[in-house]
Coordinates of C-alpha atoms and ligand atoms in Angstrom, one line a residue:
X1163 CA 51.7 6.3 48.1
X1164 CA 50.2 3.4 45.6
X1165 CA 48.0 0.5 45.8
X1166 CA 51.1 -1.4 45.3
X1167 CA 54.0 0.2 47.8
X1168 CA 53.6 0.3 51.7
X1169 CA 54.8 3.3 53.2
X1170 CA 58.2 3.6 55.1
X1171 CA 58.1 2.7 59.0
X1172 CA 59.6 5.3 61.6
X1173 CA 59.7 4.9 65.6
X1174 CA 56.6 7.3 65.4
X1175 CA 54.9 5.6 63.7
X1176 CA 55.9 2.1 64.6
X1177 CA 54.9 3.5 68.5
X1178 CA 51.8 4.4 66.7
X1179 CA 51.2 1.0 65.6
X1180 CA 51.8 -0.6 68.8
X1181 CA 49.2 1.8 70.6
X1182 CA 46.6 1.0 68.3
X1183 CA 46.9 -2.7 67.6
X1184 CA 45.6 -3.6 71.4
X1185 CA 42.7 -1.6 70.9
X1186 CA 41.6 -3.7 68.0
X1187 CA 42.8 -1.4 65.4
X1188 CA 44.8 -1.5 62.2
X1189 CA 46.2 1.2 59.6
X1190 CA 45.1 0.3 56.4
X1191 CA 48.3 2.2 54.6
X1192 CA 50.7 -0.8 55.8
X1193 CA 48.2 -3.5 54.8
X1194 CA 46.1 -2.2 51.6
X1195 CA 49.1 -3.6 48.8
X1196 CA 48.5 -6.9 50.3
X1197 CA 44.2 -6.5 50.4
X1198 CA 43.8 -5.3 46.9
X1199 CA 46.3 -6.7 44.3
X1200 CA 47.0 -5.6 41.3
X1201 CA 45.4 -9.7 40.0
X1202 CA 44.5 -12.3 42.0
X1203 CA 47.0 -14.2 43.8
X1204 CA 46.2 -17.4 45.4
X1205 CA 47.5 -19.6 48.0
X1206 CA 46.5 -22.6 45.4
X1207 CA 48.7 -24.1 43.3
X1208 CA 48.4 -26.0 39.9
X1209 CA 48.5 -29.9 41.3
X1210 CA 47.6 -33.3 39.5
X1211 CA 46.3 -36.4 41.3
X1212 CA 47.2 -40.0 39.7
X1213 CA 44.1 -41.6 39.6
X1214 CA 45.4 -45.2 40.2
X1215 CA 47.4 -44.1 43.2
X1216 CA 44.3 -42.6 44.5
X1217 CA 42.4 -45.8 43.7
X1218 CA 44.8 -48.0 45.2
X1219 CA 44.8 -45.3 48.8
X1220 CA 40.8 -45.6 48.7
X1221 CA 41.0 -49.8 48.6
X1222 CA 43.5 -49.2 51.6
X1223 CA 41.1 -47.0 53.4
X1224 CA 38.1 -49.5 52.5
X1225 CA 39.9 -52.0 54.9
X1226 CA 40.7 -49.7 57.3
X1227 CA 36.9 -48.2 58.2
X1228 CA 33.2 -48.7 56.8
X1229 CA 31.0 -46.4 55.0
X1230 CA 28.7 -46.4 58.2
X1231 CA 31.5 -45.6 60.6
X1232 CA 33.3 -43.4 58.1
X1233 CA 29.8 -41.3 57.6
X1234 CA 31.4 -41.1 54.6
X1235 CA 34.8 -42.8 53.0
X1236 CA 35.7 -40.5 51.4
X1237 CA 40.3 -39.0 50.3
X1238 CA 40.2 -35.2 50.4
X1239 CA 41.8 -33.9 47.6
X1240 CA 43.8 -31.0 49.4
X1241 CA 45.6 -28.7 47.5
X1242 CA 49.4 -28.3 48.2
X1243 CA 49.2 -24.9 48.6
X1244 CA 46.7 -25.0 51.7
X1245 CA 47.6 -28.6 53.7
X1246 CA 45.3 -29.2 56.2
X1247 CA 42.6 -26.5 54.9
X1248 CA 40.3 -29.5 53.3
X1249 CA 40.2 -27.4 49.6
X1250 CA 41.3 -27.9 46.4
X1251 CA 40.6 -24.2 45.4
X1252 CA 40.5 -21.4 47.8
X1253 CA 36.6 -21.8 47.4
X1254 CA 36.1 -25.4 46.6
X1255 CA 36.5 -29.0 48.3
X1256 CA 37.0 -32.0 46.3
X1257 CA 37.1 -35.5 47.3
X1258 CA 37.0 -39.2 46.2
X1259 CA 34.5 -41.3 47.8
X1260 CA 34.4 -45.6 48.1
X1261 CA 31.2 -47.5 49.0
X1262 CA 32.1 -50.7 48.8
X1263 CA 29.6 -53.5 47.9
X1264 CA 26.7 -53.7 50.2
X1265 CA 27.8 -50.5 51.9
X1266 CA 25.0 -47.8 52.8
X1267 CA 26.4 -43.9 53.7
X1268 CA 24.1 -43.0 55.9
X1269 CA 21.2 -40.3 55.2
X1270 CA 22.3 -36.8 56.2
X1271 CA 21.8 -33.3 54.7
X1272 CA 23.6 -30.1 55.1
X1273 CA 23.9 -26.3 53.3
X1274 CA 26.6 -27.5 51.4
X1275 CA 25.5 -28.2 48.0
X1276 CA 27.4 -31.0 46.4
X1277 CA 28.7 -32.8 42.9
X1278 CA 29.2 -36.6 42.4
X1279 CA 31.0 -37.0 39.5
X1280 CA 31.4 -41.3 38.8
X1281 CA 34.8 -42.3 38.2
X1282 CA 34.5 -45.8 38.3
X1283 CA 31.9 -48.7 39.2
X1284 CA 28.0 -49.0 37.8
X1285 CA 25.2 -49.4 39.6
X1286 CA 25.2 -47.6 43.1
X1287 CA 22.6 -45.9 43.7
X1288 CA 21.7 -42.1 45.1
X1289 CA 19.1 -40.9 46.9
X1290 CA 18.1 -37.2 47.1
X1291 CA 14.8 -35.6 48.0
X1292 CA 12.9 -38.8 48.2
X1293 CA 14.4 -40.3 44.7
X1294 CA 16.9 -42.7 43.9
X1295 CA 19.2 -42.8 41.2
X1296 CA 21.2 -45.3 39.2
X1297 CA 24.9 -43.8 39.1
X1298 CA 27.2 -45.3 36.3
X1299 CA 30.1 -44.3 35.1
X1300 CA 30.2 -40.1 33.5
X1301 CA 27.1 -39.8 35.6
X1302 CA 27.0 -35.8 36.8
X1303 CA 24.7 -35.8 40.0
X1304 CA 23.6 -33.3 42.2
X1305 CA 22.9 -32.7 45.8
X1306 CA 21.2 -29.7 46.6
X1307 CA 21.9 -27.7 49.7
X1308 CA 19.8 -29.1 52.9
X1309 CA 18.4 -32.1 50.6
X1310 CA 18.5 -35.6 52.5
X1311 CA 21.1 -37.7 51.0
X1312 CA 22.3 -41.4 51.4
X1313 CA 24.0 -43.3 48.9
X1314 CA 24.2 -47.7 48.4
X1315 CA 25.9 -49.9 46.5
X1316 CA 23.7 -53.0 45.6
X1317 CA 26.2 -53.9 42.8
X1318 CA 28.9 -56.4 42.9
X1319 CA 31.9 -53.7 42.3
X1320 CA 33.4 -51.0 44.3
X1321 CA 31.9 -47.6 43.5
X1322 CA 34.1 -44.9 42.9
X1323 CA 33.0 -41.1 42.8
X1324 CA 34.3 -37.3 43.1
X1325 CA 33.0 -35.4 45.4
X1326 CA 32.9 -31.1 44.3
X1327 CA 31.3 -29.1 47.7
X1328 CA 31.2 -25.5 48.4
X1329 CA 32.4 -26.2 51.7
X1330 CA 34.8 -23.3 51.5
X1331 CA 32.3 -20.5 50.6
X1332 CA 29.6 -21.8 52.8
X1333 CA 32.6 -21.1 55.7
X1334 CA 33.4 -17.7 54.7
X1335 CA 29.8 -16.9 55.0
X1336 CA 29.4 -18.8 58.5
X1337 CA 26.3 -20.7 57.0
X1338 CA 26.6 -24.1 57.9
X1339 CA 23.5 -26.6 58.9
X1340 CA 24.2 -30.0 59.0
X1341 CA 21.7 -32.8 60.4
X1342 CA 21.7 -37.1 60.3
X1343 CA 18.5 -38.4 59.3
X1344 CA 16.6 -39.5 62.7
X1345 CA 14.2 -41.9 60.5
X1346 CA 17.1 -45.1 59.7
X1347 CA 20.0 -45.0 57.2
X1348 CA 18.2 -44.7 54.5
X1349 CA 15.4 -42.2 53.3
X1350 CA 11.7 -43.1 52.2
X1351 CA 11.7 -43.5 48.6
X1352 CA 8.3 -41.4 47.1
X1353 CA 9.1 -41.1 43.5
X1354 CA 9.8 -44.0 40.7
X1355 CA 14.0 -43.7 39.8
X1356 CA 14.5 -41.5 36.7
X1357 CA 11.2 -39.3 37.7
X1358 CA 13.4 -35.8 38.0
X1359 CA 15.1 -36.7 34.2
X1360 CA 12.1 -37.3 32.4
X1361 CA 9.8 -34.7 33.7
X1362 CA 12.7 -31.9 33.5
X1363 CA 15.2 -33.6 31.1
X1364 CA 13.0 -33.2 28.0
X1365 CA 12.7 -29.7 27.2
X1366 CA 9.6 -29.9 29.2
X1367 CA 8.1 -28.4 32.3
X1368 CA 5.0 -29.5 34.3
X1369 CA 2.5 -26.5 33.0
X1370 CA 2.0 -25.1 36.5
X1371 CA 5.8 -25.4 37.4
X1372 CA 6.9 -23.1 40.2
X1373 CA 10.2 -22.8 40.6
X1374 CA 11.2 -24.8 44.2
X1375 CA 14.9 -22.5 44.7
X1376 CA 18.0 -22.3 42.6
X1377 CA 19.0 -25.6 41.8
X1378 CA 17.9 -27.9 38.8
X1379 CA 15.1 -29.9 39.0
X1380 CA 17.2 -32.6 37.4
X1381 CA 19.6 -34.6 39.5
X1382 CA 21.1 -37.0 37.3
X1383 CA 23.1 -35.7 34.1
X1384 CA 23.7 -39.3 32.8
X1385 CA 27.1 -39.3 30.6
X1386 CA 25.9 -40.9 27.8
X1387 CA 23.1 -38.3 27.1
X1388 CA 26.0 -35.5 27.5
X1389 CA 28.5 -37.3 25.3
X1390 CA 26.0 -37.9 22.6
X1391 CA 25.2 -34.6 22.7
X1392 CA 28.9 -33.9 22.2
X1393 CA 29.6 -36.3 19.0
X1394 CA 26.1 -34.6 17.8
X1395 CA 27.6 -31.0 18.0
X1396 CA 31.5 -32.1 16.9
X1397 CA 29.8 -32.2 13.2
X1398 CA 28.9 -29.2 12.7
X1399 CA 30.6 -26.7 15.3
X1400 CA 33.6 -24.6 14.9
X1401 CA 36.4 -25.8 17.9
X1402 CA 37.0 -22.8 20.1
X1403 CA 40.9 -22.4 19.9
X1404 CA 40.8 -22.2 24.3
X1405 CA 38.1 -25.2 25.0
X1406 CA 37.6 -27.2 22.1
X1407 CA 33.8 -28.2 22.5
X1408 CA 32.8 -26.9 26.4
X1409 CA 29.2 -27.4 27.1
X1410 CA 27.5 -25.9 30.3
X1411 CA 25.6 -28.1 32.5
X1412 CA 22.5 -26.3 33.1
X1413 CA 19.1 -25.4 35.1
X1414 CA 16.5 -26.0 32.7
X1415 CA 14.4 -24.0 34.3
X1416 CA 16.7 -21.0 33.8
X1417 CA 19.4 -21.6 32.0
X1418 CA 22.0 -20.9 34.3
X1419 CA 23.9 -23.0 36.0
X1420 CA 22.3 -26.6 37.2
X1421 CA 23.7 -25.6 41.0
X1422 CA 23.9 -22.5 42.3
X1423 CA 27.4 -21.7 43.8
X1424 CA 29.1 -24.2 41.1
X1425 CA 29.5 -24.4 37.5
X1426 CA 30.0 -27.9 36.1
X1427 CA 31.0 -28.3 32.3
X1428 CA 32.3 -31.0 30.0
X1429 CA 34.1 -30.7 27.2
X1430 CA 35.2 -32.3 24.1
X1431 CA 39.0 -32.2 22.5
X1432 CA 40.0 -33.8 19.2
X1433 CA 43.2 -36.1 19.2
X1434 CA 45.6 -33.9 18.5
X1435 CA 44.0 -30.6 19.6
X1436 CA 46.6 -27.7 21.2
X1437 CA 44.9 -24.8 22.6
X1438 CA 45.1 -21.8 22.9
X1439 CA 46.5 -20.0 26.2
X1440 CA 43.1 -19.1 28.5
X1441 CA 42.9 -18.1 32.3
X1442 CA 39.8 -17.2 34.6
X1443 CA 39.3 -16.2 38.0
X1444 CA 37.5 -19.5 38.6
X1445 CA 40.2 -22.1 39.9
X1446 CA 38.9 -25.0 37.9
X1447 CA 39.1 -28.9 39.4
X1448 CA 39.2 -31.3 35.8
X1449 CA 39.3 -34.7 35.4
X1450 CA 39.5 -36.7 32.0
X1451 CA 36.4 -38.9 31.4
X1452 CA 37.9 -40.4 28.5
X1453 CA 41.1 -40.1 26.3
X1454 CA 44.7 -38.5 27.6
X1455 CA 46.7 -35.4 27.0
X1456 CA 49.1 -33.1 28.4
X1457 CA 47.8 -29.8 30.2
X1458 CA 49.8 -26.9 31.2
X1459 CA 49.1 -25.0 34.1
X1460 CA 51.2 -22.2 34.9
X1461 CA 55.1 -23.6 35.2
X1462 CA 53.6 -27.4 35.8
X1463 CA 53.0 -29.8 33.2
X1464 CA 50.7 -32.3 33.9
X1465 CA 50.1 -35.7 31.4
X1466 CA 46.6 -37.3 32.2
X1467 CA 44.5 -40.2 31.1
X1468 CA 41.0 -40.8 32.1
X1469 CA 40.2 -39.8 35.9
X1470 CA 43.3 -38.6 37.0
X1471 CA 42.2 -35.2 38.4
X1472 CA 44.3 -31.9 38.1
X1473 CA 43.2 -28.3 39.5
X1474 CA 43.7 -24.9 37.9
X1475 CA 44.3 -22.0 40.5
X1476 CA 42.0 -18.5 39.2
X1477 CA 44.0 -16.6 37.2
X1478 CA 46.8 -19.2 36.4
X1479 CA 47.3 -19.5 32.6
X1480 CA 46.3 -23.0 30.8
X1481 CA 46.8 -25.1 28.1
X1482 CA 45.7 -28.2 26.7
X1483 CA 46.9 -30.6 24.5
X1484 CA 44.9 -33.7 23.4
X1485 CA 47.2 -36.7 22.7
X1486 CA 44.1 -39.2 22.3
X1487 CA 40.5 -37.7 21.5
X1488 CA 39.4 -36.8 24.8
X1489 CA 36.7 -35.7 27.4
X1490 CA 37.1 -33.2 30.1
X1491 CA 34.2 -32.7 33.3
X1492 CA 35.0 -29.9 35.6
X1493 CA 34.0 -27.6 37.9
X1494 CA 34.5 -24.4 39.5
X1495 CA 32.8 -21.2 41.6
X1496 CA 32.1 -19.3 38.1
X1497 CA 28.5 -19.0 38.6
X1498 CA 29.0 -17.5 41.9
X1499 CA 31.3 -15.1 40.6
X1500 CA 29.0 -14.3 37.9
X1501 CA 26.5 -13.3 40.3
X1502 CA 28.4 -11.0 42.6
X1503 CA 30.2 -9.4 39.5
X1504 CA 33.4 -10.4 39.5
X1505 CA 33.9 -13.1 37.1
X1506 CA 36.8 -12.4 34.3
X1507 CA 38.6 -14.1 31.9
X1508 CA 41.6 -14.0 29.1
X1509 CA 41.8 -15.4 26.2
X1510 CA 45.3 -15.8 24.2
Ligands
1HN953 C1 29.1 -35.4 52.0 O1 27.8 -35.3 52.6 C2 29.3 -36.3 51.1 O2 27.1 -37.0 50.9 C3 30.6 -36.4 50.5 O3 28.6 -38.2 49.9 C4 31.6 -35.6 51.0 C5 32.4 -33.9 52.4 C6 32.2 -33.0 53.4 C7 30.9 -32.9 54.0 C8 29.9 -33.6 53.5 C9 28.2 -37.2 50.6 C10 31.4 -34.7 52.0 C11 30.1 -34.6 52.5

């Protein structure tokens, strides 16, 4: 017997096996090579979506229903691996949302936690936790688990974003709340817009700070703070030969991870940059901000320009190549891993 070979069958034992399965039991010798593999093997698969045929989809949809009746208008991005299971990783959900011009999503909250990452439009606004927030395009935003949440678009343009949930995880631990807002469409606004950013966004705390739960104070990672910070750093820093220039969105108040079953990064690759060969057991969703390349994932070659969206199952080896300068955001369940111990990674 091994972890990796089942043992052979008989009539015993197969009589065995049909005695004990209608008593709700099961022998762990003809499953076990299946339960703990040698590495991880996922349903997922390596998958790119074309960000204009997704643009042109959503426009489709945005005659088809409102943002009212919709709750939310929003194209799953389901991975081809698991149709009809609403993920784009075995533990993540991603999306792309439309609010159309004078549309209003409708105040809600749930025990999801949830990303926006702004693809295209400027000017729609967020709401979380009694603050509203200017989204433009770049724009990392967060909405923490059970905050109220509604989202508008006073500007003249369609609003475009990408949704990242933990909707998968918060199912395999049988933990989901969700609730409408009872008080209109729309929340009470208590705090001026851009109240979170400058009181937490500063390397500064309030001196009596308490810490309020596990995610960032700060909800709104505008892009052009991050990419400055990136054309800052290019000077000086040495580029990893797997990432380039990969920055962590963080917590200030910690450190870790600004949210706290996802890790969102952004990264920075110089025209012509090849890497190196890297894999991790966090499936990673990326979608170019600005620039194009090519990016192999596993047998699966995948050419991108900015916001076309492409998803790297765990373990499934990667490689980028930078054909213009360009930016990468992504996000996966690596902090969650991290916490529960069983985060790896290889390099090369
Ligand atoms: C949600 O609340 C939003 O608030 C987007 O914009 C996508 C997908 C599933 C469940 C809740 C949002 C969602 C979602």
């Amino acid at each position: 017997m091994s972890l990796t070979e089942k043992p052979a069958t008989s009539a015993e034992r197969e009589a065995y096996y049909s005695k004990i399965a209608p008593l709700h039991y099961g022998a762990l010798w003809n499953v076990l090579s299946g339960l703990i593999t040698p590495t991880p093997r996922s349903s997922a698969q390596p998958y790119r979506w074309d960000f204009d045929e997704a643009r042109a989809l959503l426009m489709e949809a945005g005659e088809l229903i409102t943002a009212k009746e919709a709750e939310r208008r929003v194209l799953i991005l389901e991975n081809p691996g698991m149709p009809g299971e609403s993920r784009i990783t075995t533990s993540l959900y991603a999306g792309l949302q439309l609010v159309l011009p004078g549309e209003i999503a409708p105040c809600h909250r749930h025990s999801q936690s949830a990303l926006r990452f702004v693809m295209e439009g400027s000017g729609a606004t967020t709401s979380v936790n009694g603050e509203r927030t200017l989204m433009e395009r770049g724009d990392f935003v967060i909405t923490p688990p059970w905050a109220w949440h509604d989202h508008g678009n006073e500007s003249e343009e369609p609003m475009i974003w990408m949704d990242g949930l933990d909707i998968p995880l918060v199912s395999m631990f049988d933990a989901s709340f969700a609730e409408s807002f009872k008080g209109g469409e729309t929340q009470p606004i208590t705090r001026p817009t851009g109240d979170s950013l400058a009181r937490y966004g500063a390397n500064l705390l309030p001196v009596d700070y308490e810490r309020q739960g596990p995610v960032s104070p700060i909800f709104n990672y505008p892009y052009n703070r991050s990419r400055e910070a990136l054309e800052q750093m290019r000077r000086q820093e040495e580029w990893d030969p797997c990432h380039g220039l990969k920055m962590r969105y963080i917590n200030p108040v910690d450190g870790g991870s600004a949210m706290p079953t996802i890790s969102p990064f952004i990264q920075l690759l110089p025209k012509g940059f090849k890497s190196e060969t890297y894999r991790s057991t966090d499936a990673t969703v990326f979608t170019a901000v600005e620039g194009s390349g090519t990016s192999t994932v596993g047998d699966q070659v995948f050419n991108w320009t900015a916001k076309d969206v492409f998803v790297v199952p765990s373990w499934c080896p990667v490689t980028h190549h930078a054909t213009d300068e360009a930016v990468l955001f992504s996000f996966s369940d690596r902090t969650a891993q991290q916490k529960l111990g069983l985060w790896r990674e290889a390099r090369g």
